[in-house]
GROMACS .gro file of C-alpha atoms in nm:
model
  309
    1MET     CA    1  -5.235  -6.482   0.957
    2ALA     CA    2  -5.120  -6.634   0.632
    3SER     CA    3  -4.782  -6.680   0.817
    4VAL     CA    4  -4.977  -6.901   1.083
    5HIS     CA    5  -5.134  -7.128   0.789
    6ASP     CA    6  -4.785  -7.135   0.617
    7LEU     CA    7  -4.641  -7.225   0.944
    8ILE     CA    8  -4.878  -7.513   0.988
    9ALA     CA    9  -4.826  -7.645   0.629
   10ARG     CA   10  -4.451  -7.611   0.675
   11VAL     CA   11  -4.378  -7.790   1.001
   12GLY     CA   12  -4.722  -7.940   1.118
   13VAL     CA   13  -4.960  -7.857   1.391
   14GLU     CA   14  -4.766  -7.980   1.684
   15GLN     CA   15  -4.433  -7.802   1.601
   16ALA     CA   16  -4.629  -7.496   1.509
   17ARG     CA   17  -4.789  -7.494   1.853
   18LYS     CA   18  -4.438  -7.496   2.019
   19LEU     CA   19  -4.329  -7.209   1.791
   20VAL     CA   20  -4.581  -6.945   1.879
   21PRO     CA   21  -4.641  -6.777   2.231
   22SER     CA   22  -4.893  -6.963   2.442
   23GLY     CA   23  -5.175  -6.727   2.373
   24GLU     CA   24  -5.169  -6.802   2.008
   25ARG     CA   25  -5.196  -7.174   2.056
   26LYS     CA   26  -5.582  -7.166   2.027
   27LEU     CA   27  -5.555  -6.991   1.680
   28ILE     CA   28  -5.296  -7.253   1.566
   29ASP     CA   29  -5.555  -7.528   1.668
   30THR     CA   30  -5.841  -7.326   1.494
   31ALA     CA   31  -5.638  -7.249   1.170
   32ALA     CA   32  -5.543  -7.631   1.153
   33GLN     CA   33  -5.880  -7.751   1.189
   34ALA     CA   34  -5.992  -7.495   0.915
   35MET     CA   35  -5.727  -7.644   0.690
   36ALA     CA   36  -5.804  -8.002   0.751
   37ILE     CA   37  -6.189  -7.977   0.670
   38GLU     CA   38  -6.273  -8.093   0.343
   39SER     CA   39  -6.642  -7.975   0.346
   40ARG     CA   40  -6.744  -7.710   0.109
   41ALA     CA   41  -7.091  -7.658   0.278
   42MET     CA   42  -7.185  -7.295   0.203
   43GLY     CA   43  -7.399  -7.056   0.426
   44ILE     CA   44  -7.581  -6.749   0.316
   45THR     CA   45  -7.632  -6.400   0.465
   46TYR     CA   46  -7.754  -6.073   0.356
   47ALA     CA   47  -7.502  -5.823   0.241
   48GLY     CA   48  -7.644  -5.560   0.500
   49PHE     CA   49  -7.547  -5.792   0.788
   50CYS     CA   50  -7.185  -5.781   0.647
   51LEU     CA   51  -7.154  -5.417   0.680
   52THR     CA   52  -7.363  -5.378   1.019
   53ALA     CA   53  -7.418  -5.630   1.311
   54LEU     CA   54  -7.637  -5.708   1.596
   55PRO     CA   55  -7.537  -5.622   1.922
   56HIS     CA   56  -7.308  -5.848   2.118
   57ASN     CA   57  -7.459  -5.812   2.447
   58PRO     CA   58  -7.835  -5.752   2.586
   59LEU     CA   59  -7.971  -5.393   2.561
   60ALA     CA   60  -8.274  -5.271   2.765
   61ASP     CA   61  -8.563  -5.429   2.637
   62ASP     CA   62  -8.722  -5.117   2.510
   63ALA     CA   63  -8.402  -4.995   2.345
   64VAL     CA   64  -8.363  -4.927   1.957
   65TRP     CA   65  -8.049  -5.050   1.820
   66GLU     CA   66  -7.907  -4.837   1.520
   67ARG     CA   67  -7.580  -4.907   1.361
   68GLN     CA   68  -7.389  -4.725   1.065
   69GLY     CA   69  -7.185  -4.926   0.837
   70HIS     CA   70  -7.021  -4.842   0.529
   71LYS     CA   71  -7.295  -4.689   0.310
   72VAL     CA   72  -7.567  -4.845   0.505
   73LYS     CA   73  -7.756  -4.794   0.835
   74LEU     CA   74  -7.932  -5.084   1.019
   75VAL     CA   75  -8.229  -4.983   1.266
   76ILE     CA   76  -8.377  -5.268   1.477
   77THR     CA   77  -8.678  -5.200   1.709
   78PRO     CA   78  -8.799  -5.438   1.983
   79GLY     CA   79  -9.139  -5.577   1.943
   80TYR     CA   80  -9.410  -5.767   2.128
   81LEU     CA   81  -9.508  -6.151   2.122
   82PRO     CA   82  -9.813  -6.311   2.312
   83ASP     CA   83  -9.709  -6.534   2.625
   84ARG     CA   84  -9.890  -6.848   2.708
   85THR     CA   85 -10.166  -6.680   2.863
   86GLY     CA   86 -10.219  -6.431   2.568
   87THR     CA   87 -10.059  -6.135   2.726
   88MET     CA   88  -9.822  -5.930   2.507
   89GLN     CA   89  -9.481  -5.942   2.627
   90LEU     CA   90  -9.197  -5.700   2.497
   91HIS     CA   91  -8.899  -5.864   2.373
   92GLY     CA   92  -8.568  -5.673   2.323
   93VAL     CA   93  -8.337  -5.697   2.029
   94PRO     CA   94  -8.151  -6.004   1.941
   95TYR     CA   95  -7.780  -6.019   2.042
   96GLY     CA   96  -7.497  -6.242   2.053
   97SER     CA   97  -7.383  -6.545   1.859
   98ARG     CA   98  -7.696  -6.758   1.895
   99ALA     CA   99  -7.901  -6.486   1.715
  100ARG     CA  100  -7.638  -6.453   1.441
  101LEU     CA  101  -7.664  -6.861   1.414
  102ILE     CA  102  -8.011  -6.858   1.385
  103MET     CA  103  -8.037  -6.579   1.126
  104LEU     CA  104  -7.759  -6.759   0.922
  105TYR     CA  105  -7.976  -7.073   0.910
  106LEU     CA  106  -8.298  -6.890   0.809
  107GLN     CA  107  -8.106  -6.711   0.538
  108THR     CA  108  -7.915  -6.995   0.400
  109ARG     CA  109  -8.224  -7.243   0.394
  110ALA     CA  110  -8.437  -6.966   0.212
  111ILE     CA  111  -8.158  -6.911  -0.055
  112GLN     CA  112  -8.110  -7.284  -0.095
  113THR     CA  113  -8.486  -7.363  -0.153
  114GLY     CA  114  -8.571  -7.039  -0.341
  115SER     CA  115  -8.862  -6.990  -0.080
  116PRO     CA  116  -8.929  -6.753   0.203
  117GLU     CA  117  -9.082  -7.066   0.391
  118VAL     CA  118  -8.811  -7.218   0.579
  119GLU     CA  119  -8.823  -7.560   0.738
  120LEU     CA  120  -8.751  -7.590   1.110
  121GLY     CA  121  -8.809  -7.919   1.276
  122ALA     CA  122  -8.529  -8.176   1.285
  123SER     CA  123  -8.359  -7.964   1.013
  124MET     CA  124  -8.285  -7.652   1.246
  125LYS     CA  125  -8.203  -7.890   1.531
  126ASP     CA  126  -7.936  -8.078   1.318
  127TRP     CA  127  -7.799  -7.762   1.177
  128LEU     CA  128  -7.743  -7.602   1.537
  129SER     CA  129  -7.596  -7.933   1.628
  130ARG     CA  130  -7.357  -7.890   1.338
  131MET     CA  131  -7.270  -7.558   1.483
  132GLY     CA  132  -7.203  -7.709   1.819
  133VAL     CA  133  -7.520  -7.578   1.973
  134GLY     CA  134  -7.706  -7.828   2.189
  135VAL     CA  135  -8.088  -7.797   2.244
  136GLY     CA  136  -8.108  -7.897   2.597
  137GLY     CA  137  -8.065  -7.696   2.911
  138LYS     CA  138  -7.931  -7.349   2.919
  139GLN     CA  139  -7.836  -7.355   2.539
  140TYR     CA  140  -8.205  -7.443   2.473
  141ARG     CA  141  -8.314  -7.145   2.669
  142ASP     CA  142  -8.053  -6.913   2.501
  143VAL     CA  143  -8.168  -7.034   2.153
  144LYS     CA  144  -8.546  -6.998   2.245
  145GLU     CA  145  -8.469  -6.628   2.405
  146GLN     CA  146  -8.300  -6.524   2.075
  147ALA     CA  147  -8.576  -6.695   1.843
  148ASN     CA  148  -8.821  -6.487   2.033
  149ARG     CA  149  -8.639  -6.173   2.002
  150ILE     CA  150  -8.592  -6.236   1.616
  151SER     CA  151  -8.948  -6.298   1.589
  152ALA     CA  152  -9.074  -5.975   1.758
  153CYS     CA  153  -8.836  -5.736   1.632
  154ASN     CA  154  -8.857  -5.510   1.322
  155LEU     CA  155  -8.563  -5.384   1.103
  156THR     CA  156  -8.476  -5.151   0.841
  157PHE     CA  157  -8.175  -5.113   0.639
  158VAL     CA  158  -8.114  -4.779   0.472
  159TRP     CA  159  -7.857  -4.766   0.186
  160ASP     CA  160  -7.686  -4.454   0.089
  161ASN     CA  161  -7.730  -4.535  -0.294
  162ASP     CA  162  -7.905  -4.783  -0.506
  163ARG     CA  163  -7.590  -4.973  -0.624
  164ARG     CA  164  -7.565  -5.185  -0.333
  165GLY     CA  165  -7.909  -5.242  -0.238
  166LYS     CA  166  -8.257  -5.061  -0.178
  167ALA     CA  167  -8.376  -4.945   0.155
  168PHE     CA  168  -8.693  -5.151   0.246
  169GLU     CA  169  -8.966  -5.053   0.484
  170LYS     CA  170  -8.955  -5.119   0.847
  171ASP     CA  171  -9.072  -5.492   0.863
  172ALA     CA  172  -9.035  -5.809   1.054
  173ILE     CA  173  -8.764  -6.050   0.971
  174VAL     CA  174  -8.999  -6.342   0.996
  175LYS     CA  175  -9.377  -6.361   0.981
  176GLY     CA  176  -9.569  -6.557   1.245
  177GLY     CA  177  -9.276  -6.596   1.468
  178ILE     CA  178  -9.034  -6.883   1.573
  179GLN     CA  179  -9.218  -7.088   1.816
  180LEU     CA  180  -9.030  -7.333   2.019
  181TYR     CA  181  -9.203  -7.653   2.208
  182GLU     CA  182  -9.121  -7.702   2.570
  183HIS     CA  183  -9.008  -8.061   2.613
  184ASP     CA  184  -8.835  -8.223   2.919
  185ASP     CA  185  -8.664  -8.478   2.694
  186GLU     CA  186  -8.376  -8.280   2.520
  187ASN     CA  187  -8.364  -8.572   2.280
  188GLN     CA  188  -8.711  -8.495   2.150
  189LEU     CA  189  -8.678  -8.437   1.779
  190ARG     CA  190  -8.987  -8.204   1.720
  191LEU     CA  191  -8.869  -7.895   1.905
  192TRP     CA  192  -8.988  -7.655   1.654
  193VAL     CA  193  -9.305  -7.563   1.448
  194ASP     CA  194  -9.268  -7.704   1.105
  195THR     CA  195  -9.199  -7.381   0.906
  196VAL     CA  196  -9.145  -7.022   0.945
  197ARG     CA  197  -9.180  -6.751   0.677
  198LEU     CA  198  -8.921  -6.481   0.624
  199SER     CA  199  -9.088  -6.142   0.542
  200ASP     CA  200  -9.136  -6.070   0.185
  201SER     CA  201  -8.921  -5.750   0.203
  202PHE     CA  202  -8.626  -5.922   0.389
  203PHE     CA  203  -8.657  -6.235   0.140
  204GLN     CA  204  -8.634  -6.000  -0.162
  205ALA     CA  205  -8.326  -5.814  -0.019
  206LEU     CA  206  -8.161  -6.138   0.064
  207LYS     CA  207  -8.220  -6.282  -0.286
  208GLU     CA  208  -8.073  -5.951  -0.459
  209HIS     CA  209  -7.784  -5.954  -0.231
  210PRO     CA  210  -7.675  -6.273  -0.085
  211VAL     CA  211  -7.327  -6.330   0.056
  212PRO     CA  212  -7.157  -6.674   0.066
  213VAL     CA  213  -6.991  -6.787   0.380
  214TRP     CA  214  -6.829  -7.123   0.460
  215GLU     CA  215  -7.038  -7.322   0.703
  216PRO     CA  216  -6.739  -7.498   0.883
  217ALA     CA  217  -6.580  -7.157   0.957
  218MET     CA  218  -6.895  -7.058   1.129
  219LYS     CA  219  -6.892  -7.360   1.342
  220LEU     CA  220  -6.522  -7.307   1.449
  221ILE     CA  221  -6.598  -6.939   1.565
  222ALA     CA  222  -6.966  -7.006   1.653
  223GLY     CA  223  -6.938  -6.878   2.023
  224LYS     CA  224  -6.755  -6.549   1.943
  225SER     CA  225  -6.992  -6.302   1.792
  226MET     CA  226  -6.728  -6.028   1.705
  227ALA     CA  227  -6.533  -6.303   1.513
  228ILE     CA  228  -6.849  -6.377   1.327
  229ASP     CA  229  -6.909  -6.032   1.218
  230VAL     CA  230  -6.555  -5.986   1.114
  231TYR     CA  231  -6.552  -6.309   0.927
  232VAL     CA  232  -6.858  -6.220   0.724
  233TRP     CA  233  -6.741  -5.863   0.661
  234LEU     CA  234  -6.422  -6.025   0.518
  235ALA     CA  235  -6.633  -6.262   0.311
  236TYR     CA  236  -6.823  -5.967   0.146
  237ARG     CA  237  -6.534  -5.741   0.081
  238LEU     CA  238  -6.217  -5.926   0.001
  239HIS     CA  239  -6.323  -6.117  -0.303
  240VAL     CA  240  -6.450  -5.813  -0.502
  241LEU     CA  241  -6.144  -5.583  -0.435
  242GLU     CA  242  -5.944  -5.497  -0.727
  243LEU     CA  243  -5.673  -5.295  -0.533
  244LYS     CA  244  -5.559  -5.312  -0.170
  245THR     CA  245  -5.780  -5.083   0.042
  246PRO     CA  246  -5.699  -4.950   0.370
  247VAL     CA  247  -5.960  -4.913   0.646
  248THR     CA  248  -5.885  -4.676   0.939
  249TRP     CA  249  -5.912  -4.759   1.296
  250ALA     CA  250  -6.173  -4.487   1.336
  251ALA     CA  251  -6.398  -4.663   1.067
  252LEU     CA  252  -6.348  -4.995   1.237
  253PHE     CA  253  -6.452  -4.870   1.561
  254GLY     CA  254  -6.751  -4.721   1.402
  255GLN     CA  255  -6.851  -5.042   1.246
  256PHE     CA  256  -6.765  -5.305   1.513
  257GLY     CA  257  -6.681  -5.099   1.833
  258HIS     CA  258  -7.035  -5.070   1.970
  259SER     CA  259  -6.953  -5.258   2.295
  260TYR     CA  260  -6.636  -5.044   2.371
  261GLN     CA  261  -6.626  -4.698   2.515
  262ASN     CA  262  -6.307  -4.596   2.337
  263LEU     CA  263  -6.077  -4.686   2.076
  264LYS     CA  264  -5.804  -4.780   2.317
  265HIS     CA  265  -6.017  -5.071   2.457
  266PHE     CA  266  -6.141  -5.167   2.112
  267LYS     CA  267  -5.823  -5.206   1.924
  268PRO     CA  268  -5.697  -5.527   2.107
  269ARG     CA  269  -6.030  -5.690   2.117
  270PHE     CA  270  -6.089  -5.633   1.736
  271THR     CA  271  -5.733  -5.754   1.668
  272GLU     CA  272  -5.814  -6.077   1.851
  273ALA     CA  273  -6.144  -6.126   1.661
  274LEU     CA  274  -5.966  -6.062   1.334
  275LYS     CA  275  -5.707  -6.325   1.402
  276MET     CA  276  -5.973  -6.573   1.472
  277ALA     CA  277  -6.165  -6.480   1.161
  278LEU     CA  278  -5.851  -6.503   0.952
  279ALA     CA  279  -5.783  -6.842   1.092
  280VAL     CA  280  -6.094  -6.999   0.941
  281TYR     CA  281  -6.043  -6.780   0.615
  282PRO     CA  282  -5.699  -6.927   0.509
  283ASP     CA  283  -5.712  -6.739   0.168
  284ALA     CA  284  -5.783  -6.403   0.324
  285GLU     CA  285  -5.493  -6.139   0.310
  286VAL     CA  286  -5.519  -5.865   0.567
  287ASP     CA  287  -5.239  -5.649   0.740
  288VAL     CA  288  -5.270  -5.467   1.051
  289SER     CA  289  -5.086  -5.154   1.098
  290ASP     CA  290  -5.087  -4.836   1.352
  291ALA     CA  291  -5.330  -4.690   1.091
  292GLY     CA  292  -5.586  -4.971   1.080
  293VAL     CA  293  -5.585  -5.242   0.855
  294VAL     CA  294  -5.518  -5.290   0.463
  295LEU     CA  295  -5.748  -5.523   0.280
  296HIS     CA  296  -5.613  -5.706  -0.014
  297PRO     CA  297  -5.807  -5.883  -0.312
  298SER     CA  298  -5.845  -6.251  -0.194
  299PRO     CA  299  -6.019  -6.544  -0.308
  300PRO     CA  300  -6.383  -6.593  -0.170
  301PRO     CA  301  -6.421  -6.771   0.150
  302ILE     CA  302  -6.532  -7.121   0.015
  303PRO     CA  303  -6.169  -7.275   0.010
  304GLU     CA  304  -5.975  -7.492  -0.198
  305ARG     CA  305  -5.857  -7.768   0.063
  306LYS     CA  306  -5.487  -7.784   0.153
  307MET     CA  307  -5.367  -8.094   0.332
  308VAL     CA  308  -5.227  -8.057   0.696
  309ARG     CA  309  -4.962  -8.288   0.828
   0.00000   0.00000   0.00000
């Protein structure tokens, strides 16, 4: 992917689009946008989410989600919230890009303010708008569903050793739930309760192991949940490497292939997601081979800006 950014810098965006296959032009456009953005706005996610991930697609409402990452295991159990009548309703595990973006907002604001109490209201609406997510119609319903799932579920991260983090007890991500108001007017600013509180155990783990990501990158891949997962994984791993590090296809399939039945179907989808993640991480150096990928020591994902012709 470095050659894509180099190509754009050398010949410009329009000429670069002519020199690649038609299926690669979206990558050229995305890479060019990343190179042209001057913002250094930073988001924060927990290290555990860089090595494991939420599902991409919905599970059965009563299904428990377990993922094994590199030296860490994530377990998420669905939970109950009261509906308008007070009846307890089961909500399944959060999934997809919307859930990932909500979680990124909550974690970023908690670290920025140094408090587990996270302001919602117009702030969250504005942030979702920056991510290209509207708050009207189907997009609002999607956000509301994922907010309910995040509010209801319990999660546990179990680490293999104490060097990268401590296991914490099964706990909610947030206390009290993320309650969304019902409004017919999609331009209404007060769509959210004023604040929501991260659980003490999750907030403590987040403070001990925060991982910075580049906010504009998240916007550019906001609708692609696997690309988000690959991006945050690279953001976590590349800048701390001292030597090039191979990762086998079997290991990649174990971490990212939960939506695919076999490695044969997974490899082309992962390669697509990797290309998109690298398009918004211009300084990342990753090689793809028949054996897997090779990660090279690279600068962190908050980039120095480069001019694009």
